[in-house]
Short mmCIF file of C-alpha atoms in Angstrom, two decimals:
data_model
loop_
_atom_site.label_atom_id
_atom_site.label_comp_id
_atom_site.label_asym_id
_atom_site.label_seq_id
_atom_site.Cartn_x
_atom_site.Cartn_y
_atom_site.Cartn_z
CA MET A 1 -35.25 5.18 -7.27
CA THR A 2 -31.21 4.76 -7.84
CA GLN A 3 -29.21 3.04 -4.80
CA VAL A 4 -26.09 3.74 -4.28
CA PRO A 5 -23.51 0.83 -5.28
CA LYS A 6 -22.44 -0.95 -2.73
CA ASN A 7 -18.87 -2.46 -1.55
CA SER A 8 -18.57 -6.11 -0.11
CA GLN A 9 -19.33 -5.34 3.38
CA GLY A 10 -23.02 -3.53 2.65
CA ARG A 11 -21.24 0.30 2.79
CA SER A 12 -21.76 2.42 -0.15
CA ARG A 13 -19.25 3.31 -2.27
CA ARG A 14 -19.55 6.97 -1.67
CA ARG A 15 -16.90 9.16 -0.51
CA THR A 16 -16.63 8.23 3.93
CA THR A 17 -17.53 12.09 5.83
CA LEU A 18 -16.58 13.96 9.27
CA SER A 19 -20.24 13.51 9.88
CA ASP A 20 -19.86 9.57 9.24
CA VAL A 21 -17.06 9.26 11.64
CA ALA A 22 -19.12 11.59 14.23
CA SER A 23 -22.05 9.54 13.60
CA HIS A 24 -19.59 5.98 14.40
CA ALA A 25 -18.00 7.45 17.31
CA GLY A 26 -20.72 8.79 18.98
CA VAL A 27 -19.35 12.41 18.84
CA SER A 28 -20.09 15.51 17.59
CA ALA A 29 -18.67 16.36 13.83
CA VAL A 30 -16.96 19.53 15.93
CA THR A 31 -15.15 17.30 18.59
CA VAL A 32 -13.92 14.71 15.25
CA SER A 33 -12.98 17.88 13.75
CA ARG A 34 -10.84 19.26 16.22
CA ALA A 35 -9.86 16.01 17.48
CA LEU A 36 -8.06 15.90 14.01
CA ARG A 37 -6.48 19.14 13.53
CA GLN A 38 -5.95 19.99 17.63
CA PRO A 39 -5.79 16.78 19.12
CA ASP A 40 -4.24 17.99 22.47
CA MET A 41 -7.79 19.66 22.66
CA VAL A 42 -9.61 16.70 23.10
CA SER A 43 -9.70 13.97 26.00
CA LEU A 44 -7.04 11.29 25.04
CA ASP A 45 -10.55 8.76 25.14
CA LEU A 46 -12.39 10.43 22.93
CA ARG A 47 -9.27 10.38 20.29
CA GLU A 48 -8.82 7.05 20.52
CA ARG A 49 -12.60 6.64 19.84
CA ILE A 50 -12.24 8.79 17.18
CA ASP A 51 -9.18 6.98 16.12
CA VAL A 52 -10.83 3.89 15.75
CA SER A 53 -13.56 5.57 13.85
CA VAL A 54 -11.47 7.17 11.31
CA ARG A 55 -9.42 3.43 10.71
CA GLU A 56 -12.31 1.06 10.74
CA LEU A 57 -14.05 3.66 7.84
CA GLY A 58 -10.76 4.88 5.92
CA TYR A 59 -11.62 8.26 6.39
CA ILE A 60 -9.87 10.17 4.03
CA PRO A 61 -9.80 14.26 5.75
CA ASN A 62 -9.75 17.26 3.44
CA GLN A 63 -6.72 18.05 3.82
CA LEU A 64 -7.50 20.95 1.23
CA ALA A 65 -9.78 22.67 3.09
CA SER A 66 -7.95 22.66 5.99
CA ALA A 67 -4.77 24.05 4.54
CA LEU A 68 -6.63 26.87 1.97
CA ALA A 69 -8.30 27.49 5.72
CA SER A 70 -4.60 28.41 6.94
CA ALA A 71 -3.14 29.49 3.68
CA ARG A 72 -0.88 26.57 3.81
CA THR A 73 -1.14 23.48 2.24
CA GLY A 74 2.31 22.18 2.30
CA THR A 75 2.95 20.94 -1.53
CA ILE A 76 5.31 22.13 -4.21
CA GLY A 77 3.94 22.55 -7.52
CA VAL A 78 6.79 21.14 -10.23
CA VAL A 79 6.50 20.70 -13.53
CA VAL A 80 9.58 18.71 -16.28
CA PRO A 81 9.76 18.17 -19.71
CA SER A 82 9.67 14.52 -19.15
CA LEU A 83 9.59 11.76 -16.50
CA THR A 84 11.61 9.50 -18.36
CA ASN A 85 14.63 11.13 -19.21
CA ILE A 86 17.17 10.28 -16.85
CA VAL A 87 18.77 14.07 -16.88
CA PHE A 88 15.74 14.66 -14.75
CA ALA A 89 16.20 12.27 -12.12
CA ASP A 90 19.21 14.04 -10.15
CA TYR A 91 16.49 16.94 -10.55
CA LEU A 92 13.65 15.62 -9.05
CA LYS A 93 15.73 14.20 -6.11
CA ALA A 94 17.46 16.94 -4.96
CA LEU A 95 13.80 17.98 -4.73
CA HIS A 96 12.91 15.27 -2.92
CA ASP A 97 15.39 15.09 -0.84
CA ILE A 98 15.22 18.79 0.15
CA PHE A 99 11.80 18.96 0.56
CA GLN A 100 10.53 15.83 2.00
CA PRO A 101 12.43 16.89 5.37
CA ALA A 102 11.11 19.52 5.47
CA GLY A 103 7.14 18.46 6.04
CA PHE A 104 6.77 19.00 2.22
CA GLN A 105 5.56 16.67 -0.65
CA VAL A 106 6.52 17.40 -4.14
CA LEU A 107 3.86 16.85 -6.52
CA VAL A 108 5.77 16.46 -10.91
CA LEU A 109 3.71 17.05 -13.47
CA ASN A 110 5.08 15.62 -17.49
CA SER A 111 4.98 18.64 -20.01
CA ARG A 112 6.65 15.91 -22.45
CA TYR A 113 8.51 19.05 -24.03
CA ALA A 114 5.00 20.29 -25.32
CA LEU A 115 3.94 24.01 -24.26
CA VAL A 116 0.68 23.62 -24.22
CA ASP A 117 1.00 20.42 -21.67
CA GLU A 118 2.96 22.21 -19.70
CA GLU A 119 0.81 24.96 -19.31
CA ARG A 120 -1.92 22.75 -18.76
CA ALA A 121 0.36 21.62 -16.41
CA ILE A 122 0.73 24.93 -14.75
CA SER A 123 -2.84 25.24 -14.81
CA THR A 124 -3.91 22.06 -12.92
CA LEU A 125 -0.75 22.60 -10.45
CA LEU A 126 -2.12 26.14 -9.26
CA GLY A 127 -5.79 24.53 -9.05
CA GLN A 128 -4.10 22.56 -6.12
CA HIS A 129 -2.84 26.04 -4.10
CA PRO A 130 0.50 24.73 -3.65
CA GLU A 131 2.58 27.01 -1.87
CA ALA A 132 5.46 27.45 -4.19
CA MET A 133 5.77 26.23 -7.96
CA ILE A 134 9.20 25.19 -9.89
CA VAL A 135 9.17 24.50 -13.48
CA ALA A 136 12.41 22.88 -15.70
CA GLY A 137 12.79 25.75 -18.44
CA ILE A 138 12.47 29.32 -19.78
CA ASP A 139 9.92 29.07 -22.37
CA GLN A 140 6.16 29.22 -21.34
CA THR A 141 3.51 30.31 -23.35
CA ASP A 142 1.99 33.84 -22.72
CA HIS A 143 -1.29 31.73 -20.64
CA ALA A 144 1.52 30.43 -18.51
CA ARG A 145 3.74 33.30 -17.78
CA LYS A 146 0.65 35.33 -16.28
CA LEU A 147 -0.57 32.68 -14.43
CA LEU A 148 2.33 32.14 -12.72
CA GLU A 149 2.92 35.64 -11.98
CA ASN A 150 -0.09 36.15 -10.74
CA ALA A 151 -0.57 33.05 -8.26
CA GLY A 152 1.18 35.27 -5.54
CA ILE A 153 3.81 32.46 -4.92
CA PRO A 154 7.50 31.80 -5.33
CA VAL A 155 8.26 30.79 -8.87
CA VAL A 156 11.71 28.93 -9.52
CA GLN A 157 12.26 28.80 -13.01
CA THR A 158 15.03 26.23 -13.40
CA MET A 159 17.80 24.84 -15.52
CA GLU A 160 17.93 27.78 -17.88
CA LEU A 161 18.65 31.44 -18.03
CA ALA A 162 16.18 33.84 -18.74
CA ASP A 163 16.44 37.19 -19.72
CA ASP A 164 13.09 38.46 -18.25
CA PRO A 165 12.80 35.91 -15.05
CA ILE A 166 8.95 35.49 -13.65
CA ASP A 167 10.46 35.53 -10.51
CA ILE A 168 13.65 33.53 -9.21
CA ASN A 169 15.46 32.13 -12.03
CA ILE A 170 18.54 28.76 -11.56
CA GLY A 171 20.11 27.50 -13.91
CA LEU A 172 22.98 27.42 -16.64
CA SER A 173 23.30 29.32 -20.15
CA GLN A 174 22.77 26.82 -22.75
CA VAL A 175 23.79 29.00 -25.39
CA ASP A 176 27.72 29.63 -23.71
CA ALA A 177 27.53 25.16 -23.07
CA GLY A 178 27.26 24.84 -26.59
CA TYR A 179 29.51 27.57 -27.15
CA ALA A 180 31.95 26.30 -25.32
CA ALA A 181 31.58 22.83 -25.87
CA THR A 182 32.62 23.48 -29.88
CA ARG A 183 35.14 25.50 -28.47
CA TYR A 184 36.70 23.20 -27.16
CA LEU A 185 36.72 20.65 -30.48
CA LEU A 186 38.49 24.22 -32.11
CA ASP A 187 40.60 24.71 -29.75
CA LEU A 188 41.97 20.51 -30.20
CA GLY A 189 42.97 21.92 -33.51
CA PHE A 190 39.37 20.63 -35.54
CA ARG A 191 37.56 22.20 -37.89
CA ARG A 192 35.53 20.01 -39.95
CA ILE A 193 33.65 19.24 -36.30
CA GLY A 194 29.72 17.85 -37.12
CA HIS A 195 26.68 18.97 -34.38
CA VAL A 196 24.38 15.88 -34.15
CA ALA A 197 20.95 17.31 -32.73
CA ALA A 198 17.33 15.48 -31.30
CA ARG A 199 14.68 16.47 -30.31
CA LEU A 200 14.92 20.52 -31.00
CA GLU A 201 12.86 21.64 -28.00
CA PRO A 202 14.58 24.78 -26.76
CA ARG A 203 17.69 24.23 -24.39
CA ALA A 204 18.81 21.91 -27.49
CA ARG A 205 17.79 24.55 -29.73
CA ARG A 206 20.11 27.09 -27.76
CA ARG A 207 22.98 24.36 -27.84
CA MET A 208 22.91 24.28 -31.70
CA GLU A 209 22.90 27.66 -31.59
CA GLY A 210 26.45 27.69 -29.07
CA TYR A 211 27.62 25.52 -31.59
CA ARG A 212 27.17 27.74 -34.68
CA ARG A 213 28.47 30.60 -32.96
CA ALA A 214 31.68 29.05 -31.96
CA MET A 215 32.38 27.73 -35.98
CA GLU A 216 31.14 30.69 -37.31
CA GLU A 217 33.96 32.82 -35.62
CA PHE A 218 36.59 30.18 -36.76
CA GLY A 219 35.19 31.05 -40.57
CA GLN A 220 33.48 27.17 -40.58
CA ASP A 221 29.93 27.19 -42.91
CA THR A 222 27.91 24.87 -40.79
CA ASN A 223 25.18 23.62 -43.07
CA LEU A 224 26.13 20.28 -43.89
CA LEU A 225 27.81 19.84 -40.26
CA VAL A 226 24.42 19.53 -38.32
CA ALA A 227 22.27 16.89 -38.31
CA SER A 228 18.92 17.15 -36.32
CA THR A 229 15.41 15.69 -35.89
CA ARG A 230 12.53 16.41 -33.96
CA ARG A 231 12.48 12.85 -32.48
CA PRO A 232 13.58 11.64 -29.11
CA SER A 233 16.87 10.77 -28.37
CA THR A 234 18.10 7.55 -28.34
CA PHE A 235 21.57 5.61 -28.56
CA ALA A 236 20.41 4.08 -32.43
CA LEU A 237 19.31 7.50 -33.42
CA GLY A 238 22.29 9.07 -32.63
CA ALA A 239 24.24 6.36 -33.91
CA GLU A 240 21.44 6.95 -37.08
CA MET A 241 22.27 10.23 -37.38
CA PHE A 242 26.11 10.23 -37.08
CA ALA A 243 26.10 8.06 -39.82
CA GLU A 244 23.68 10.59 -41.91
CA GLY A 245 26.32 13.44 -41.19
CA LEU A 246 29.32 11.23 -42.01
CA ALA A 247 27.09 10.55 -45.60
CA SER A 248 27.45 14.30 -45.86
CA THR A 249 30.64 14.86 -44.64
CA PRO A 250 32.96 12.29 -44.80
CA ASP A 251 36.12 14.06 -44.32
CA MET A 252 34.07 15.19 -40.48
CA GLU A 253 37.07 15.40 -37.81
CA ALA A 254 34.98 15.56 -34.68
CA VAL A 255 31.29 15.75 -33.50
CA PHE A 256 29.09 17.79 -30.79
CA CYS A 257 25.73 15.73 -29.64
CA CYS A 258 23.30 17.80 -27.85
CA ASN A 259 23.70 14.79 -25.48
CA ASP A 260 24.65 12.05 -24.12
CA ASP A 261 22.07 9.36 -25.34
CA LEU A 262 23.07 10.50 -29.33
CA ALA A 263 27.09 10.67 -28.46
CA LEU A 264 26.74 7.14 -27.05
CA GLY A 265 25.27 5.93 -30.21
CA ALA A 266 27.86 7.75 -32.23
CA LEU A 267 30.51 6.18 -30.47
CA PHE A 268 28.54 2.90 -31.49
CA GLU A 269 28.44 3.55 -35.17
CA CYS A 270 32.19 4.88 -34.84
CA GLN A 271 33.05 0.96 -33.35
CA ARG A 272 31.23 -0.67 -35.98
CA ARG A 273 32.87 1.16 -38.56
CA GLY A 274 36.01 0.51 -37.87
CA ILE A 275 36.41 4.39 -36.91
CA ARG A 276 38.77 4.54 -33.92
CA VAL A 277 37.90 6.90 -31.24
CA PRO A 278 39.80 9.28 -30.58
CA GLU A 279 42.63 8.59 -33.07
CA ASP A 280 40.25 8.82 -36.19
CA LEU A 281 37.52 11.68 -34.94
CA SER A 282 36.70 13.29 -31.22
CA ILE A 283 33.13 13.08 -29.22
CA ILE A 284 32.01 15.45 -27.06
CA GLY A 285 28.67 14.95 -25.12
CA PHE A 286 26.20 16.94 -23.24
CA ASN A 287 24.99 16.60 -19.51
CA ASP A 288 27.73 14.14 -18.46
CA LEU A 289 25.45 11.01 -17.78
CA GLU A 290 26.61 8.35 -15.56
CA PHE A 291 27.63 6.06 -17.91
CA CYS A 292 29.98 8.89 -19.56
CA ALA A 293 32.78 7.36 -17.31
CA SER A 294 32.63 3.92 -17.98
CA SER A 295 31.90 3.47 -22.03
CA TYR A 296 34.51 2.65 -23.62
CA PRO A 297 36.55 4.67 -24.32
CA ALA A 298 35.12 7.20 -21.59
CA LEU A 299 33.29 10.01 -22.48
CA THR A 300 34.16 13.51 -22.83
CA SER A 301 30.78 15.31 -21.91
CA VAL A 302 29.73 19.32 -20.05
CA SER A 303 28.84 18.84 -16.70
CA THR A 304 25.28 20.90 -16.17
CA PRO A 305 24.55 20.66 -12.09
CA ARG A 306 21.13 19.35 -12.18
CA TYR A 307 21.03 18.11 -8.46
CA GLU A 308 22.59 21.90 -7.57
CA ILE A 309 19.78 23.50 -9.54
CA ALA A 310 16.92 21.63 -8.15
CA ARG A 311 18.95 21.92 -4.47
CA ARG A 312 19.55 25.55 -4.78
CA ALA A 313 15.66 25.82 -6.00
CA ALA A 314 14.13 24.15 -2.99
CA GLU A 315 16.23 25.79 -0.64
CA ILE A 316 15.01 29.31 -1.64
CA VAL A 317 11.47 28.32 -1.77
CA LEU A 318 12.01 27.09 1.87
CA ASP A 319 13.42 30.05 2.79
CA VAL A 320 10.50 31.92 1.71
CA VAL A 321 7.94 29.75 2.74
CA ARG A 322 8.88 29.04 6.08
CA GLY A 323 12.21 30.98 6.85
CA SER A 324 13.09 34.99 6.18
CA GLY A 325 10.57 35.62 3.71
CA ASN A 326 12.49 37.05 1.86
CA ARG A 327 13.55 36.30 -1.78
CA PRO A 328 17.25 36.08 -2.65
CA GLU A 329 19.41 39.46 -3.32
CA GLU A 330 19.77 37.56 -6.84
CA ARG A 331 16.79 36.45 -8.27
CA ARG A 332 18.82 35.30 -11.62
CA ILE A 333 21.33 32.43 -10.29
CA ASP A 334 24.02 31.15 -12.89
CA LEU A 335 25.51 27.78 -11.62
CA GLY A 336 27.01 27.46 -14.71
CA PHE A 337 29.03 24.00 -16.52
CA THR A 338 32.25 21.92 -16.78
CA ILE A 339 33.97 20.42 -19.88
CA VAL A 340 35.10 16.91 -18.21
CA GLU A 341 37.47 15.84 -20.19
CA ARG A 342 37.84 12.30 -20.67
CA GLU A 343 39.07 9.59 -23.70
CA SER A 344 36.86 9.87 -26.54
CA THR A 345 38.67 13.07 -27.10
CA ARG A 346 42.09 14.34 -27.89
CA PRO A 347 44.18 17.31 -30.21
CA LYS A 348 44.72 17.37 -33.57
CA ARG A 349 47.77 15.48 -34.47
CA PRO A 350 49.11 17.46 -37.42
CA GLY A 351 48.91 16.40 -40.81
CA GLY A 352 45.51 14.03 -39.39
CA THR A 353 43.14 14.25 -36.82
#
């Protein structure tokens, strides 16, 4: 006969049930359920007895079962590609800033920049019956998209703009932002403009598309000017890839890095080589992370409204699930971007950089 394992107090390790609490308090299971869900319907004496039993037994109410009965779980499912990338720190902060005061819990899963992992994360979260789903990105697999379309809850795709949103879409055009960053350097008078990109997830590829579009408008061949890899972005990788770009294009005048980590790495490599920024070479990054304003020289960067994107997503979700019940009239919301000009760029001087 198999025995149930005991803890140090001799009680079994199985999960404490509603019936256990009822037996301990000397009341019926129905009374315990009513006390937990509608305490005003139970006398103060009974509530206190039941509360004592709940604490002593360590009872955890089955919130999912009661939530399913009311179709309200008080949870929001969120999928992001990274929990360590600082780009998503402001994004997640905004979601918590809006949802937690409203009584919602934010369930966050990490897709690790892999579509198959994102599909699995979406399936897992939908299994928890969230009241809405918010995903960073627009490149879901066909199956993941079908899951979201059939979930029967608000779905918000963020960070990018989709031609065919699943439901609600809030973000910016990564292609246009990449184009604008490159056009900014072109308008400063540079033509030999390199591009450094890492990881090559969809957003990075779209920024590269914008770079190529701008360069082609000015008749520039970009075949020798692009250094890219699928490795994760780091300062060291930025330095390494920038060095590779210089080796193939020693007359490079400026560089557009697809994120600020790479841009700072490129700046460090310039300093090691005695290349003056911006006198000898101009650098622009992407995302405008906090360190851009503190580096020396301070980095010019494309500022993306990460906090605002998530804030708007959360506010719209709250209005749909707890407010008017109506989705916004505009389902595709472009929050744009701005170029924050600092000391790492300057106009090309006649006869030089």
